[in-house]
Coordinates of C-alpha atoms in Angstrom, one line a residue:
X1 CA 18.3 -1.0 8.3
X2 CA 21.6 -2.0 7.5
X3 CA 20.7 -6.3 8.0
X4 CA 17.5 -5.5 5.7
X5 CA 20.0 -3.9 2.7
X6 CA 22.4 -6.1 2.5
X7 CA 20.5 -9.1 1.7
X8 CA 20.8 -7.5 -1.4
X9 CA 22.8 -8.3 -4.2
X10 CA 22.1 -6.8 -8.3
X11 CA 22.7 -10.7 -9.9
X12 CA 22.5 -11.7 -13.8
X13 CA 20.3 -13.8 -14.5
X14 CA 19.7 -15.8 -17.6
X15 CA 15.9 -14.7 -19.0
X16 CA 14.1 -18.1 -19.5
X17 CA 12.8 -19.6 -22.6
X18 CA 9.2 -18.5 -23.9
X19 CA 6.4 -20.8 -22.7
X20 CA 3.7 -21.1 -25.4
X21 CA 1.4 -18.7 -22.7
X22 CA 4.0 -16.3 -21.5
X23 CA 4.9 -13.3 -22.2
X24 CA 8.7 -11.8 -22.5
X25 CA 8.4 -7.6 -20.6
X26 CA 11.2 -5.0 -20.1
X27 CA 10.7 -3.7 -16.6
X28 CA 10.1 0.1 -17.5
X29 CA 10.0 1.3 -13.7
X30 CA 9.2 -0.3 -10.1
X31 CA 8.5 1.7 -7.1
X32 CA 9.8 0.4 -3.3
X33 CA 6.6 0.2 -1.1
X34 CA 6.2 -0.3 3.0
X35 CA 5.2 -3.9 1.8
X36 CA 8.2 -4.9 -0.1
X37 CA 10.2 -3.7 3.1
X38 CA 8.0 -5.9 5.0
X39 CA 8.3 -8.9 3.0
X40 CA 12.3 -8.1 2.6
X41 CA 11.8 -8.1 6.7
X42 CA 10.4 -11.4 7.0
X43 CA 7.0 -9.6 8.5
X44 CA 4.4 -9.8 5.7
X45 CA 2.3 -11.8 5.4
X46 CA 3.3 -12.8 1.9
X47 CA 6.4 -14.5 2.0
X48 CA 8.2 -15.2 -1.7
X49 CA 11.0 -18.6 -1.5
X50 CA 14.1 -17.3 -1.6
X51 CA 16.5 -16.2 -3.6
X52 CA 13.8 -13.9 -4.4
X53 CA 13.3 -10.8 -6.9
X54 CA 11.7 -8.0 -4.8
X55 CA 9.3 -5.8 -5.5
X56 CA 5.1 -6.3 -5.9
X57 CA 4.7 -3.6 -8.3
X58 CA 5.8 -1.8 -11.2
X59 CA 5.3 -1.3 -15.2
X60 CA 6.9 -3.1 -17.8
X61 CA 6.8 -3.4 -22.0
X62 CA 5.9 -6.6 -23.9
X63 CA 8.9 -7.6 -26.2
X64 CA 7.6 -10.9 -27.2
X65 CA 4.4 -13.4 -26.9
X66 CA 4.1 -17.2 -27.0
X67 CA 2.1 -18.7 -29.2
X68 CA -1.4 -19.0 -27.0
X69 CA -1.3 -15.2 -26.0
X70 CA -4.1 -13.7 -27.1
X71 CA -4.4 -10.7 -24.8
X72 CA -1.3 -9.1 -25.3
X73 CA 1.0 -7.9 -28.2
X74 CA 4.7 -6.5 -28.5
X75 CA 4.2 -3.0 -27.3
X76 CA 2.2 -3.6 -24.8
X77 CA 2.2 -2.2 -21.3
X78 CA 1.5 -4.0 -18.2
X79 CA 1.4 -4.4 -14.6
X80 CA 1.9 -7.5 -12.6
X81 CA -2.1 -8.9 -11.8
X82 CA -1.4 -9.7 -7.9
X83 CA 1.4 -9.2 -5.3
X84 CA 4.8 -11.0 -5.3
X85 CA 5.7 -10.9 -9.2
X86 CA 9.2 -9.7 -8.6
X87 CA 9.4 -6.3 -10.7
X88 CA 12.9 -5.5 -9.3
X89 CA 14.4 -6.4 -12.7
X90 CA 15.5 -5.3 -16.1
X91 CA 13.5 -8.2 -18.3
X92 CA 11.2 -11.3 -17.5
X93 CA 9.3 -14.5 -18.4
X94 CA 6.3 -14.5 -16.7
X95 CA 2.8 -16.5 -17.8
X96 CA -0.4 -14.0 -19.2
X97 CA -2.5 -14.6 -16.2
X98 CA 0.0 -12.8 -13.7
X99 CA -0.1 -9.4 -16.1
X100 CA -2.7 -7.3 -16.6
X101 CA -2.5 -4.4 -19.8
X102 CA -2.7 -0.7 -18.8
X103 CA -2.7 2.3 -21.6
X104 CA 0.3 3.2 -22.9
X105 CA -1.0 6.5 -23.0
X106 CA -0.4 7.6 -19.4
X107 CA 2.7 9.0 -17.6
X108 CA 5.0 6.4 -16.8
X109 CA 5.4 6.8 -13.3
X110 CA 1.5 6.8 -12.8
X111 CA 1.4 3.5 -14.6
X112 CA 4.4 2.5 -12.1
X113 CA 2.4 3.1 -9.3
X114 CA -1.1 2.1 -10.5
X115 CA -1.7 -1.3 -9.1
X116 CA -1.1 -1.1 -5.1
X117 CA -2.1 2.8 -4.3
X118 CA -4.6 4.1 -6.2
X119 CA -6.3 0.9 -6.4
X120 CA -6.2 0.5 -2.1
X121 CA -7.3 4.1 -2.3
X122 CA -10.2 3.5 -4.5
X123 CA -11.8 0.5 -2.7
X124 CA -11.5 1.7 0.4
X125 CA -13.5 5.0 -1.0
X126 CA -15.8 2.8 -2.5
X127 CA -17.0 -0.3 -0.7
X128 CA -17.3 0.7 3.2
X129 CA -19.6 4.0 3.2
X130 CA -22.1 4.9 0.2
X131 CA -20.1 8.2 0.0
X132 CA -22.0 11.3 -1.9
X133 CA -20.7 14.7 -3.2
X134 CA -20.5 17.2 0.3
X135 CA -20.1 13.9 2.3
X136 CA -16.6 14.0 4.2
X137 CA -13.8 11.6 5.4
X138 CA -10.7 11.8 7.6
X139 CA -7.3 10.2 7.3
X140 CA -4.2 9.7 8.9
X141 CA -1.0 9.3 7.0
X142 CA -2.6 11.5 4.3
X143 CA 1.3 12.1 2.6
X144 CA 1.9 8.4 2.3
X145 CA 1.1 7.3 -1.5
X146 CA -2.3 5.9 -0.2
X147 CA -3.2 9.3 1.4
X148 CA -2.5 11.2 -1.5
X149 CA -4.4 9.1 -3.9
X150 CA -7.0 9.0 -1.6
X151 CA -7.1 12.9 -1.7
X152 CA -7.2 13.1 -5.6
X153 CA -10.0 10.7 -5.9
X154 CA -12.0 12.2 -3.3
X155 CA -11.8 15.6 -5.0
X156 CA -12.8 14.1 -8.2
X157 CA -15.9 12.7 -6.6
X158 CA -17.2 15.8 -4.6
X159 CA -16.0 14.4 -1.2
X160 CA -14.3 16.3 1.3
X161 CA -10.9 15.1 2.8
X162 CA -10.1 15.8 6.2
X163 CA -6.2 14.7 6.2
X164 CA -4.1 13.9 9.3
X165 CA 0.1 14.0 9.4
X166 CA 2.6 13.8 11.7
X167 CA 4.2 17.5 12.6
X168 CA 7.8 17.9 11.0
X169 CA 10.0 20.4 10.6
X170 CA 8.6 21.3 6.5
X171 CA 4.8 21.2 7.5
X172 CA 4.0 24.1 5.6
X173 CA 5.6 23.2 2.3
X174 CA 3.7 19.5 2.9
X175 CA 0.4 21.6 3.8
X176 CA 1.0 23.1 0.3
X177 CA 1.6 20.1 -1.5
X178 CA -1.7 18.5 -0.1
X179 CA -3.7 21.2 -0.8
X180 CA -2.5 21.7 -4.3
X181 CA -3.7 17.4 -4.8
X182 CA -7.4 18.8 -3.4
X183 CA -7.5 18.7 0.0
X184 CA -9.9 20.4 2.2
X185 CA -8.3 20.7 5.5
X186 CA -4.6 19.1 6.4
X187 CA -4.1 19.3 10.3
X188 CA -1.4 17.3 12.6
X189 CA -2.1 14.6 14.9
X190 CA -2.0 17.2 18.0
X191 CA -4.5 19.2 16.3
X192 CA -7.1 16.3 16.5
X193 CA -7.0 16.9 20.0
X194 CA -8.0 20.6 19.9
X195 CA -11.4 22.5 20.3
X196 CA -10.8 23.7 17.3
X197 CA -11.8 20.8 15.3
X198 CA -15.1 22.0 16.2
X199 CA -14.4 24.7 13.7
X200 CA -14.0 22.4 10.5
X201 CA -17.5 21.1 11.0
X202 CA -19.1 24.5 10.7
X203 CA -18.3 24.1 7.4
X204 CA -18.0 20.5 6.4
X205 CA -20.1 17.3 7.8
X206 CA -18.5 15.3 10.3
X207 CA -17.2 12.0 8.2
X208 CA -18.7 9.3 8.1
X209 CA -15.9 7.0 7.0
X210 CA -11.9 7.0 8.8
X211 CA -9.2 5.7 6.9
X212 CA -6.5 4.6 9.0
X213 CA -2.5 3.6 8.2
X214 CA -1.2 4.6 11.3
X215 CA -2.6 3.1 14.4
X216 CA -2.3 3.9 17.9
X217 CA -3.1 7.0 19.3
X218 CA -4.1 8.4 16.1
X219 CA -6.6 6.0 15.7
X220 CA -8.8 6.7 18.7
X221 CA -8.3 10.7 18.1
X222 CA -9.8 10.8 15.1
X223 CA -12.5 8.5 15.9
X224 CA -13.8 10.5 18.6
X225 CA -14.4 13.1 15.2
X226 CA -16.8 9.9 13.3
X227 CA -20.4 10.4 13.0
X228 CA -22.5 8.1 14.8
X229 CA -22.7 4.5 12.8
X230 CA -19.4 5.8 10.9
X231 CA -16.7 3.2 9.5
X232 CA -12.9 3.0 10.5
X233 CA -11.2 0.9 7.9
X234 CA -7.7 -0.1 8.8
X235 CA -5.4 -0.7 5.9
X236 CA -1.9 -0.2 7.3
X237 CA -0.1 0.5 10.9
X238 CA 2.9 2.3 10.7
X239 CA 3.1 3.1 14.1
X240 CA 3.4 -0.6 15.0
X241 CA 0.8 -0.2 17.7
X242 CA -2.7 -1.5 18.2
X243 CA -6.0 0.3 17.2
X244 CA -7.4 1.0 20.7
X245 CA -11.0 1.8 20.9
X246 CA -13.1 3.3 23.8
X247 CA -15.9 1.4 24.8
X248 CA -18.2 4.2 24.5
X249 CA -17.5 4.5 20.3
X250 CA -18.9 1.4 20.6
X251 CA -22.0 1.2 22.8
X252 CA -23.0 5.0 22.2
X253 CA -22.0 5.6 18.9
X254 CA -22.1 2.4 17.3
X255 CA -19.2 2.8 15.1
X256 CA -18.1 0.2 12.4
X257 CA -14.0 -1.3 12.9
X258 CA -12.7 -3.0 9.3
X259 CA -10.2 -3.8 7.8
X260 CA -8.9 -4.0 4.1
X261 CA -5.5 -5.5 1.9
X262 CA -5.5 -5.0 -1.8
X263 CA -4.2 -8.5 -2.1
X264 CA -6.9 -10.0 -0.5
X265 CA -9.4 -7.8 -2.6
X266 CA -7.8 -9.0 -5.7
X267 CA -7.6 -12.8 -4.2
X268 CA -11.5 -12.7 -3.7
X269 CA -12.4 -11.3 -7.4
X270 CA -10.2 -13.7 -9.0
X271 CA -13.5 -14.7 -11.1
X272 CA -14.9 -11.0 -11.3
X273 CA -12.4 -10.0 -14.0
X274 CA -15.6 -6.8 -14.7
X275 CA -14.9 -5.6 -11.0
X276 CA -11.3 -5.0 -11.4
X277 CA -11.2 -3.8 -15.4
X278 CA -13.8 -1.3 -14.3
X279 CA -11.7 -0.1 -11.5
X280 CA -8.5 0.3 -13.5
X281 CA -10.4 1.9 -16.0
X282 CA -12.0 4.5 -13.6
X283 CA -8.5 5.3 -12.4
X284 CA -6.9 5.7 -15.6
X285 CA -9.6 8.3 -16.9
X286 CA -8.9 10.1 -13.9
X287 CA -4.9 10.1 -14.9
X288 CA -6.3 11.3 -18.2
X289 CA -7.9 14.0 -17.0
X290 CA -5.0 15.2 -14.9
X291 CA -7.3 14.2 -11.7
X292 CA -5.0 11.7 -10.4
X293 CA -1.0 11.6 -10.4
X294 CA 1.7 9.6 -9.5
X295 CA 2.9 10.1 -6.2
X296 CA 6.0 12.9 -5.2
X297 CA 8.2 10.4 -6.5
X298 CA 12.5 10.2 -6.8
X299 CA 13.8 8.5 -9.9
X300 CA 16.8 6.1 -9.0
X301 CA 18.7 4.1 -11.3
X302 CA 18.8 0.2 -10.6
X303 CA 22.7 -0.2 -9.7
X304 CA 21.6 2.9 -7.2
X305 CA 18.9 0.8 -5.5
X306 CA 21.0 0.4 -2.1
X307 CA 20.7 4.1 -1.8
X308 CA 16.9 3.9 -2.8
X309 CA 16.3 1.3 0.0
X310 CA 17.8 3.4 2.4
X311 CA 15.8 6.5 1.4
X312 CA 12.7 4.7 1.4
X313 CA 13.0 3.7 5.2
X314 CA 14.1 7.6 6.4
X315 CA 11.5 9.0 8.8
X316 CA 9.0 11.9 7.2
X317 CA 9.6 10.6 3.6
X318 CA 7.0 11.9 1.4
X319 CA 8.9 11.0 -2.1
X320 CA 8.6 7.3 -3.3
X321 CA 11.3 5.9 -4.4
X322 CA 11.1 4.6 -7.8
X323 CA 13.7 1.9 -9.6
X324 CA 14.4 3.2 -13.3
X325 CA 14.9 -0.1 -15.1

């Protein structure tokens, strides 16, 4: 912990000039992710050269345009259009291609968050399992910001969340906090275990897709709960341990194993401009209409992001950490 903070230093930079296609943004707010940590540890696999600004997300404020910007305007919010931007800063330089504009109209925070969360979230939802209202799904890691996104969006749609966290000593006040996003049922790992999952599907349909961040042991308990011909899609491993699968899920069962990264997503649709403006703009109607919020975030201020670092890498964290820029 202490080797992956101190490779920090705050530094003053001088803000380059303005290209003719760039645009000139005051960095509104960034949030730490598990991916920046992972790319700070050498262990993603996007590496920036170093010296390198971190951060892969955040929102920011057009001040100025060059000449050949057509899409944006002074006043203008945006997010950085793919991983490995750098939003870990007070002002930038950066060409119209890496920014994409978001209302100005929604919370800060939510625009903050908006490109890595809700958008893994939605696509996860959407493109594995042709989910309908009354269909269900189960997840592990269901406090991360993924998991909580995942819940919200699921509600909105009709489709029942099953959600899967590690026992702590504040489960009930994290029960609470789940439930009140729209979640059905919010049950530890142990519990996956227990006869009485039987009881949840007297009154919900055993899932048919399982969103996993976890790995390990986690993984093959809750696919034992996965209809027949259900999908697992794998989109994170916190527990640092392989997804281990009985042989009988397979031969008996038949069930699906995938796996997803938003940056590979947004890599592939690099031409389908529609795909992604018509995801952004399904999650930011759903911010309108209070359906979908930022995380349980805590506000830090930059020259405080040492202590932000640290808190961000604490066990049974359930608050992003967020820069204030």
């Amino acid at each position: 912990l202490f080797f992956c903070v101190s490779l920090f230093r705050l530094k003053d930079l001088e803000v380059p000039k303005l290209g003719d296609c760039d645009v000139h943004i005051k960095m509104l707010a960034a949030p730490i992710n598990p991916a920046d940590i992972n790319m700070i540890q050498g262990t993603y696999p996007l590496l920036s050269p170093l010296p390198a600004v971190g951060g892969n997300e955040g929102v920011g404020e057009v001040l100025e345009v060059g000449r050949h910007v057509t899409a944006l305007k002074p006043g203008d919010w945006v997010i950085p259009a793919d991983a490995g931007l750098g939003t870990w800063r007070t002002w930038g330089v950066f060409p119209e291609e890496m920014l994409l504009k978001v209302p100005s109209d929604i919370p800060v925070l939510c625009a903050a968050t908006l490109s890595v969360n809700p958008c893994t979230a939605f696509r996860v939802l959407a493109d594995f399992e042709s989910l309908v209202p009354g269909d269900s799904i189960i997840q592990n890691a269901a406090n991360s910001g993924v998991g909580q996104a995942i819940i919200q969006i699921a509600r909105a749609y009709g489709i029942k969340t099953i959600n899967v966290v590690r026992d702590r000593p504040d489960l009930p006040k994290l029960v609470e906090r789940l439930m009140a996003l729209g979640a059905d049922h919010v049950i530890t790992e142990e519990m996956l275990r227990k006869p009485e999952m039987k009881d949840i599907f007297k009154s919900i349909p055993r899932p048919r897709l399982a969103l996993n961040c976890v790995g390990g042991k986690s993984t093959t308990e809750m696919l034992r709960h996965l209809q027949p011909k259900g999908t697992m899609v794998t989109y994170g491993g916190m527990a640092k341990q392989p997804v281990m699968v009985p042989v009988s899920a397979f031969i008996f069962r038949d069930v699906r194993l995938r796996g997803f990264w938003m940056t590979q997503w947004r890599k592939d649709h690099v031409q389908d401009q529609e795909s992604m403006a018509a995801m952004m703009d399904a999650l930011c109607q759903l911010i309108r209409r209070g359906q979908l919020t930022a995380p349980a975030c805590t506000e830090v201020p930059l020259q405080d992001y040492r202590a932000a670092l640290e808190a961000s890498m604490k066990p049974f964290v359930s608050s992003k950490q967020i820069l204030l820029l």
